[in-house]
mmCIF file of C-alpha atoms and ligand atoms in Angstrom:
data_model
loop_
_atom_site.group_PDB
_atom_site.id
_atom_site.type_symbol
_atom_site.label_atom_id
_atom_site.label_comp_id
_atom_site.label_asym_id
_atom_site.label_seq_id
_atom_site.Cartn_x
_atom_site.Cartn_y
_atom_site.Cartn_z
ATOM 1 C CA UNK A 502 94.740 115.073 57.513
ATOM 2 C CA UNK A 503 93.353 113.806 60.455
ATOM 3 C CA UNK A 504 96.619 113.322 63.362
ATOM 4 C CA UNK A 505 96.960 109.485 65.228
ATOM 5 C CA UNK A 506 95.228 109.830 68.125
ATOM 6 C CA UNK A 507 97.899 108.690 70.115
ATOM 7 C CA UNK A 508 99.636 111.735 68.853
ATOM 8 C CA UNK A 509 97.040 114.091 69.648
ATOM 9 C CA UNK A 510 97.057 112.495 72.891
ATOM 10 C CA UNK A 511 100.778 112.885 73.237
ATOM 11 C CA UNK A 512 101.025 116.831 71.483
ATOM 12 C CA UNK A 513 97.265 117.401 74.159
ATOM 13 C CA UNK A 514 99.211 116.758 77.147
ATOM 14 C CA UNK A 515 102.342 118.131 76.237
ATOM 15 C CA UNK A 516 100.731 121.973 75.911
ATOM 16 C CA UNK A 517 98.782 120.619 79.177
ATOM 17 C CA UNK A 518 101.795 120.571 80.626
ATOM 18 C CA UNK A 519 102.373 123.808 78.971
ATOM 19 C CA UNK A 520 100.219 125.728 80.392
ATOM 20 C CA UNK A 521 100.304 124.432 83.973
ATOM 21 C CA UNK A 522 104.099 127.041 83.504
ATOM 22 C CA UNK A 523 102.076 129.485 82.762
ATOM 23 C CA UNK A 524 102.687 129.359 79.115
ATOM 24 C CA UNK A 525 99.994 129.785 76.611
ATOM 25 C CA UNK A 526 101.438 131.093 73.365
ATOM 26 C CA UNK A 527 102.617 128.539 70.929
ATOM 27 C CA UNK A 528 103.847 129.352 67.716
ATOM 28 C CA UNK A 529 103.810 127.093 64.790
ATOM 29 C CA UNK A 530 106.703 126.705 62.617
ATOM 30 C CA UNK A 531 106.940 125.728 59.519
ATOM 31 C CA UNK A 532 107.422 121.909 58.840
ATOM 32 C CA UNK A 533 106.357 118.499 57.973
ATOM 33 C CA UNK A 534 104.705 117.955 61.236
ATOM 34 C CA UNK A 535 101.257 117.487 59.809
ATOM 35 C CA UNK A 536 101.146 116.239 56.385
ATOM 36 C CA UNK A 537 104.944 112.710 56.577
ATOM 37 C CA UNK A 538 104.205 110.844 58.609
ATOM 38 C CA UNK A 539 106.012 108.446 59.565
ATOM 39 C CA UNK A 540 106.537 111.396 62.429
ATOM 40 C CA UNK A 541 109.931 113.514 62.035
ATOM 41 C CA UNK A 542 112.290 113.184 63.993
ATOM 42 C CA UNK A 543 112.472 115.900 65.498
ATOM 43 C CA UNK A 544 108.702 115.431 67.542
ATOM 44 C CA UNK A 545 109.627 111.604 67.642
ATOM 45 C CA UNK A 546 112.394 112.676 69.998
ATOM 46 C CA UNK A 547 109.867 115.510 71.620
ATOM 47 C CA UNK A 548 106.841 113.247 72.339
ATOM 48 C CA UNK A 549 108.121 110.104 75.021
ATOM 49 C CA UNK A 550 105.918 107.004 73.038
ATOM 50 C CA UNK A 551 105.946 104.610 76.477
ATOM 51 C CA UNK A 552 105.043 106.247 79.870
ATOM 52 C CA UNK A 553 107.876 107.362 81.289
ATOM 53 C CA UNK A 554 108.780 105.524 84.729
ATOM 54 C CA UNK A 555 107.545 107.873 87.908
ATOM 55 C CA UNK A 556 109.777 107.287 90.270
ATOM 56 C CA UNK A 557 112.330 108.816 87.511
ATOM 57 C CA UNK A 558 109.818 111.408 86.622
ATOM 58 C CA UNK A 559 109.480 112.671 90.477
ATOM 59 C CA UNK A 560 112.844 112.766 90.945
ATOM 60 C CA UNK A 561 112.909 115.182 87.623
ATOM 61 C CA UNK A 562 110.824 117.077 89.312
ATOM 62 C CA UNK A 563 112.117 117.505 93.056
ATOM 63 C CA UNK A 564 115.616 118.495 91.277
ATOM 64 C CA UNK A 565 113.514 121.214 89.190
ATOM 65 C CA UNK A 566 112.165 122.869 92.039
ATOM 66 C CA UNK A 567 116.042 123.181 93.818
ATOM 67 C CA UNK A 568 116.303 125.400 96.266
ATOM 68 C CA UNK A 569 113.388 127.242 95.644
ATOM 69 C CA UNK A 570 112.766 130.843 95.648
ATOM 70 C CA UNK A 571 110.317 131.068 93.071
ATOM 71 C CA UNK A 572 107.652 132.841 96.217
ATOM 72 C CA UNK A 573 107.728 134.631 99.054
ATOM 73 C CA UNK A 574 107.515 131.883 101.391
ATOM 74 C CA UNK A 575 111.499 130.960 101.165
ATOM 75 C CA UNK A 576 112.206 134.448 102.930
ATOM 76 C CA UNK A 577 109.418 133.824 105.341
ATOM 77 C CA UNK A 578 110.751 130.907 107.810
ATOM 78 C CA UNK A 579 110.035 127.795 105.897
ATOM 79 C CA UNK A 580 113.231 125.462 106.624
ATOM 80 C CA UNK A 581 113.549 122.920 103.549
ATOM 81 C CA UNK A 582 110.650 121.705 101.119
ATOM 82 C CA UNK A 583 108.436 119.481 101.876
ATOM 83 C CA UNK A 584 108.217 117.601 98.419
ATOM 84 C CA UNK A 585 106.012 114.428 98.447
ATOM 85 C CA UNK A 586 106.138 110.921 99.907
ATOM 86 C CA UNK A 587 105.278 107.774 98.967
ATOM 87 C CA UNK A 588 104.046 104.597 95.968
ATOM 88 C CA UNK A 589 105.347 106.388 92.341
ATOM 89 C CA UNK A 590 103.009 104.179 91.003
ATOM 90 C CA UNK A 591 100.731 104.868 93.788
ATOM 91 C CA UNK A 592 96.199 104.271 92.647
ATOM 92 C CA UNK A 593 95.302 106.609 95.108
ATOM 93 C CA UNK A 594 96.936 110.321 96.203
ATOM 94 C CA UNK A 595 96.298 112.368 99.027
ATOM 95 C CA UNK A 596 96.445 116.038 98.647
ATOM 96 C CA UNK A 597 96.612 118.155 101.353
ATOM 97 C CA UNK A 598 96.559 122.363 101.829
ATOM 98 C CA UNK A 599 100.167 123.087 103.637
ATOM 99 C CA UNK A 600 103.355 121.645 104.857
ATOM 100 C CA UNK A 601 103.391 121.952 108.985
ATOM 101 C CA UNK A 602 106.356 123.188 111.145
ATOM 102 C CA UNK A 603 106.702 118.924 111.295
ATOM 103 C CA UNK A 604 106.955 118.500 108.303
ATOM 104 C CA UNK A 605 109.796 122.141 107.042
ATOM 105 C CA UNK A 606 111.544 119.530 109.690
ATOM 106 C CA UNK A 607 111.239 115.993 108.437
ATOM 107 C CA UNK A 608 110.863 117.718 105.422
ATOM 108 C CA UNK A 609 107.533 114.955 104.930
ATOM 109 C CA UNK A 610 104.015 115.870 104.578
ATOM 110 C CA UNK A 611 101.774 115.028 107.110
ATOM 111 C CA UNK A 612 103.835 113.711 110.492
ATOM 112 C CA UNK A 613 102.637 115.697 112.966
ATOM 113 C CA UNK A 614 99.234 115.217 114.459
ATOM 114 C CA UNK A 615 97.216 115.018 112.032
ATOM 115 C CA UNK A 616 99.793 113.255 109.486
ATOM 116 C CA UNK A 617 99.276 110.098 112.381
ATOM 117 C CA UNK A 618 95.766 110.467 111.463
ATOM 118 C CA UNK A 619 95.614 110.321 107.661
ATOM 119 C CA UNK A 620 98.281 107.357 108.291
ATOM 120 C CA UNK A 621 94.908 105.568 110.532
ATOM 121 C CA UNK A 622 92.017 106.770 108.065
ATOM 122 C CA UNK A 623 94.681 104.366 105.377
ATOM 123 C CA UNK A 624 95.129 102.097 107.162
ATOM 124 C CA UNK A 625 91.600 101.786 107.782
ATOM 125 C CA UNK A 626 91.399 101.501 103.965
ATOM 126 C CA UNK A 627 93.341 98.428 104.204
ATOM 127 C CA UNK A 628 96.136 100.265 102.574
ATOM 128 C CA UNK A 629 99.677 101.118 104.598
ATOM 129 C CA UNK A 630 100.934 105.459 104.201
ATOM 130 C CA UNK A 631 103.693 103.411 101.412
ATOM 131 C CA UNK A 632 101.138 102.212 99.314
ATOM 132 C CA UNK A 633 99.520 106.262 98.775
ATOM 133 C CA UNK A 634 101.273 109.005 97.588
ATOM 134 C CA UNK A 635 101.204 112.097 99.551
ATOM 135 C CA UNK A 636 102.024 115.027 98.314
ATOM 136 C CA UNK A 637 100.765 118.704 99.637
ATOM 137 C CA UNK A 638 99.417 122.336 97.267
ATOM 138 C CA UNK A 639 102.133 123.910 97.904
ATOM 139 C CA UNK A 640 105.900 122.409 99.316
ATOM 140 C CA UNK A 641 106.739 125.317 102.060
ATOM 141 C CA UNK A 642 104.919 125.660 105.431
ATOM 142 C CA UNK A 643 103.294 129.124 105.477
ATOM 143 C CA UNK A 644 104.811 131.424 108.668
ATOM 144 C CA UNK A 645 102.164 130.855 111.609
ATOM 145 C CA UNK A 646 101.038 127.656 109.369
ATOM 146 C CA UNK A 647 98.351 130.406 107.903
ATOM 147 C CA UNK A 648 96.236 129.260 104.746
ATOM 148 C CA UNK A 649 98.482 129.958 101.702
ATOM 149 C CA UNK A 650 98.036 132.446 99.259
ATOM 150 C CA UNK A 651 97.136 133.432 96.002
ATOM 151 C CA UNK A 652 100.058 133.267 93.925
ATOM 152 C CA UNK A 653 101.685 130.804 96.468
ATOM 153 C CA UNK A 654 99.870 128.112 94.850
ATOM 154 C CA UNK A 655 100.185 129.228 91.884
ATOM 155 C CA UNK A 656 103.777 129.949 92.406
ATOM 156 C CA UNK A 657 103.495 126.023 93.883
ATOM 157 C CA UNK A 658 100.426 124.197 91.523
ATOM 158 C CA UNK A 659 102.501 123.120 88.591
ATOM 159 C CA UNK A 660 105.059 121.388 89.629
ATOM 160 C CA UNK A 661 101.900 119.922 91.620
ATOM 161 C CA UNK A 662 100.153 118.459 88.117
ATOM 162 C CA UNK A 663 103.447 117.466 87.295
ATOM 163 C CA UNK A 664 103.741 115.524 89.923
ATOM 164 C CA UNK A 665 100.060 113.696 89.584
ATOM 165 C CA UNK A 666 100.907 113.080 86.302
ATOM 166 C CA UNK A 667 103.966 111.169 87.403
ATOM 167 C CA UNK A 668 102.480 109.019 89.320
ATOM 168 C CA UNK A 669 99.103 108.555 87.634
ATOM 169 C CA UNK A 670 96.910 108.269 89.990
ATOM 170 C CA UNK A 671 93.371 106.230 89.874
ATOM 171 C CA UNK A 672 91.691 108.615 91.862
ATOM 172 C CA UNK A 673 92.826 111.414 93.980
ATOM 173 C CA UNK A 674 91.099 112.430 97.395
ATOM 174 C CA UNK A 675 91.432 116.246 98.240
ATOM 175 C CA UNK A 676 91.882 116.645 102.023
ATOM 176 C CA UNK A 677 89.716 119.957 103.319
ATOM 177 C CA UNK A 678 88.258 123.230 101.028
ATOM 178 C CA UNK A 679 91.510 124.974 100.413
ATOM 179 C CA UNK A 680 93.067 122.224 98.197
ATOM 180 C CA UNK A 681 89.743 120.635 97.015
ATOM 181 C CA UNK A 682 88.795 124.599 96.341
ATOM 182 C CA UNK A 683 92.714 125.196 95.251
ATOM 183 C CA UNK A 684 92.440 122.024 92.561
ATOM 184 C CA UNK A 685 88.915 122.468 91.541
ATOM 185 C CA UNK A 686 89.228 125.983 90.585
ATOM 186 C CA UNK A 687 85.413 126.363 92.715
ATOM 187 C CA UNK A 688 84.593 128.857 95.766
ATOM 188 C CA UNK A 689 81.783 125.953 97.558
ATOM 189 C CA UNK A 690 81.001 125.469 101.220
ATOM 190 C CA UNK A 691 82.600 121.154 101.586
ATOM 191 C CA UNK A 692 79.086 120.357 101.846
ATOM 192 C CA UNK A 693 79.042 120.404 97.664
ATOM 193 C CA UNK A 694 81.499 119.502 97.836
ATOM 194 C CA UNK A 695 81.968 115.937 99.580
ATOM 195 C CA UNK A 696 80.592 112.745 98.718
ATOM 196 C CA UNK A 697 80.634 113.160 95.199
ATOM 197 C CA UNK A 698 83.086 112.392 91.750
ATOM 198 C CA UNK A 699 84.445 115.303 90.469
ATOM 199 C CA UNK A 700 86.758 115.036 87.605
ATOM 200 C CA UNK A 701 89.903 116.666 87.791
ATOM 201 C CA UNK A 702 91.987 116.368 84.865
ATOM 202 C CA UNK A 703 91.196 113.693 83.361
ATOM 203 C CA UNK A 704 91.089 111.764 86.810
ATOM 204 C CA UNK A 705 88.654 111.327 89.743
ATOM 205 C CA UNK A 706 88.865 113.443 92.693
ATOM 206 C CA UNK A 707 87.177 113.080 95.908
ATOM 207 C CA UNK A 708 87.187 115.190 99.084
ATOM 208 C CA UNK A 709 86.954 114.682 102.086
ATOM 209 C CA UNK A 710 87.572 116.888 106.068
ATOM 210 C CA UNK A 711 90.928 117.825 106.446
ATOM 211 C CA UNK A 712 92.383 115.155 109.805
ATOM 212 C CA UNK A 713 93.604 118.899 110.855
ATOM 213 C CA UNK A 714 90.053 119.501 110.822
ATOM 214 C CA UNK A 715 88.510 116.196 112.005
ATOM 215 C CA UNK A 716 91.084 116.663 115.610
ATOM 216 C CA UNK A 717 89.116 119.259 115.905
ATOM 217 C CA UNK A 718 86.250 117.873 115.783
ATOM 218 C CA UNK A 719 86.001 113.571 115.893
ATOM 219 C CA UNK A 720 83.005 113.500 114.836
ATOM 220 C CA UNK A 721 83.222 113.937 111.428
ATOM 221 C CA UNK A 722 85.554 111.422 110.905
ATOM 222 C CA UNK A 723 81.720 109.499 110.541
ATOM 223 C CA UNK A 724 81.132 111.864 107.467
ATOM 224 C CA UNK A 725 85.177 111.406 106.760
ATOM 225 C CA UNK A 726 84.838 106.862 106.782
ATOM 226 C CA UNK A 727 81.663 107.838 104.211
ATOM 227 C CA UNK A 728 83.730 109.259 101.659
ATOM 228 C CA UNK A 729 86.777 107.146 101.637
ATOM 229 C CA UNK A 730 84.171 104.099 102.093
ATOM 230 C CA UNK A 731 83.016 105.391 98.163
ATOM 231 C CA UNK A 732 86.651 105.787 97.759
ATOM 232 C CA UNK A 733 86.970 102.612 98.071
ATOM 233 C CA UNK A 734 84.215 100.693 96.790
ATOM 234 C CA UNK A 735 86.226 102.783 93.272
ATOM 235 C CA UNK A 736 89.605 101.033 94.012
ATOM 236 C CA UNK A 737 87.580 97.496 94.401
ATOM 237 C CA UNK A 738 89.367 97.651 98.155
ATOM 238 C CA UNK A 739 87.913 95.859 100.381
ATOM 239 C CA UNK A 740 87.002 96.222 103.605
ATOM 240 C CA UNK A 741 89.396 94.733 106.472
ATOM 241 C CA UNK A 742 87.892 91.795 108.135
ATOM 242 C CA UNK A 743 88.293 93.923 111.371
ATOM 243 C CA UNK A 744 85.903 96.892 109.907
ATOM 244 C CA UNK A 745 83.619 95.150 108.002
ATOM 245 C CA UNK A 746 81.910 93.652 110.935
HETATM 246 N N1 URA B 1272 98.144 120.032 107.125
HETATM 247 C C1 URA B 1272 98.974 119.533 106.104
HETATM 248 O O1 URA B 1272 97.863 120.211 104.965
HETATM 249 N N2 URA B 1272 99.502 119.169 105.070
HETATM 250 C C2 URA B 1272 100.498 118.702 106.189
HETATM 251 O O2 URA B 1272 101.661 117.857 104.986
HETATM 252 C C3 URA B 1272 100.708 118.887 106.965
HETATM 253 C C4 URA B 1272 99.586 119.311 107.692
#
C-alpha cells in the first residue's frame, strides 16, 4: 500500500534524526501502521505535522546538552558550552570549527578577533549578526585551540544536526577546511571546496575561508568575498549601496 508522502517524509526525517544519534537498528513491531488510514494514534502523536517552533526546538536541544560530559573536553579546561547564537528562523547559517578562548569565556560563538571579522563579513552582505545563525562543529573549547578530534566531532555533531534541523536555513556556509570536511565527510583541499555548492542533507552548503585564516592571510579576503557573493545571489540579497559602487 502506498505511503502518504507527508508521512514518508516525516518517517525519513525521524530515521535520519536517530541515525545522527548513532542509532541504526530498528525493529518492527506488529502494528497496523502500514495498513490503516487514518494514521494510528501512536504514530500521529510521534510525527508532528507542522514545523516545530525553531526557538523552542533550539531551547530543547540546549536543554538536552545540559552540562555535557559526553566527551573528554569537559575534563580539559573548557569553561562552558558554546551552543550557538542568532536568529532561530535564519535563512543563513554559519558553521565554524570550535570555540576559542574568548568564546569559552563568553559562551557565544565567534566573539573574539575572528568573530569581529565574521561580523564584518555578515555586514558586508547587508545583514546584521542577529539576522543569521552561528554555531560550531563542536561546542567546547579544545585545549590550546587544537583541532577538534574525531571522537569529539562524532559526539557533538548530532546536536549540531538538530540545530540545523531546527533552524532549517536556506544556505549553510562552512567556515574553513575543518568545518567543511567534517560536515561533508570529504578530504579535499579548500581549492576544491570553495566556489561551488554542495548538498548537505537537502540544504545548500557553500565553503569559504575561516575568518581566523583571513586574519593571518588578508589577501584571501577577495576570494572570500566572491564566496559570499555567490551566497548572496542565491538568497536574493542585494549588495549594500556602498559595496556595490
Ligand atoms: N573559531 C571558530 O571556529 N569558532 C568560534 O566560535 C571562534 C573561533
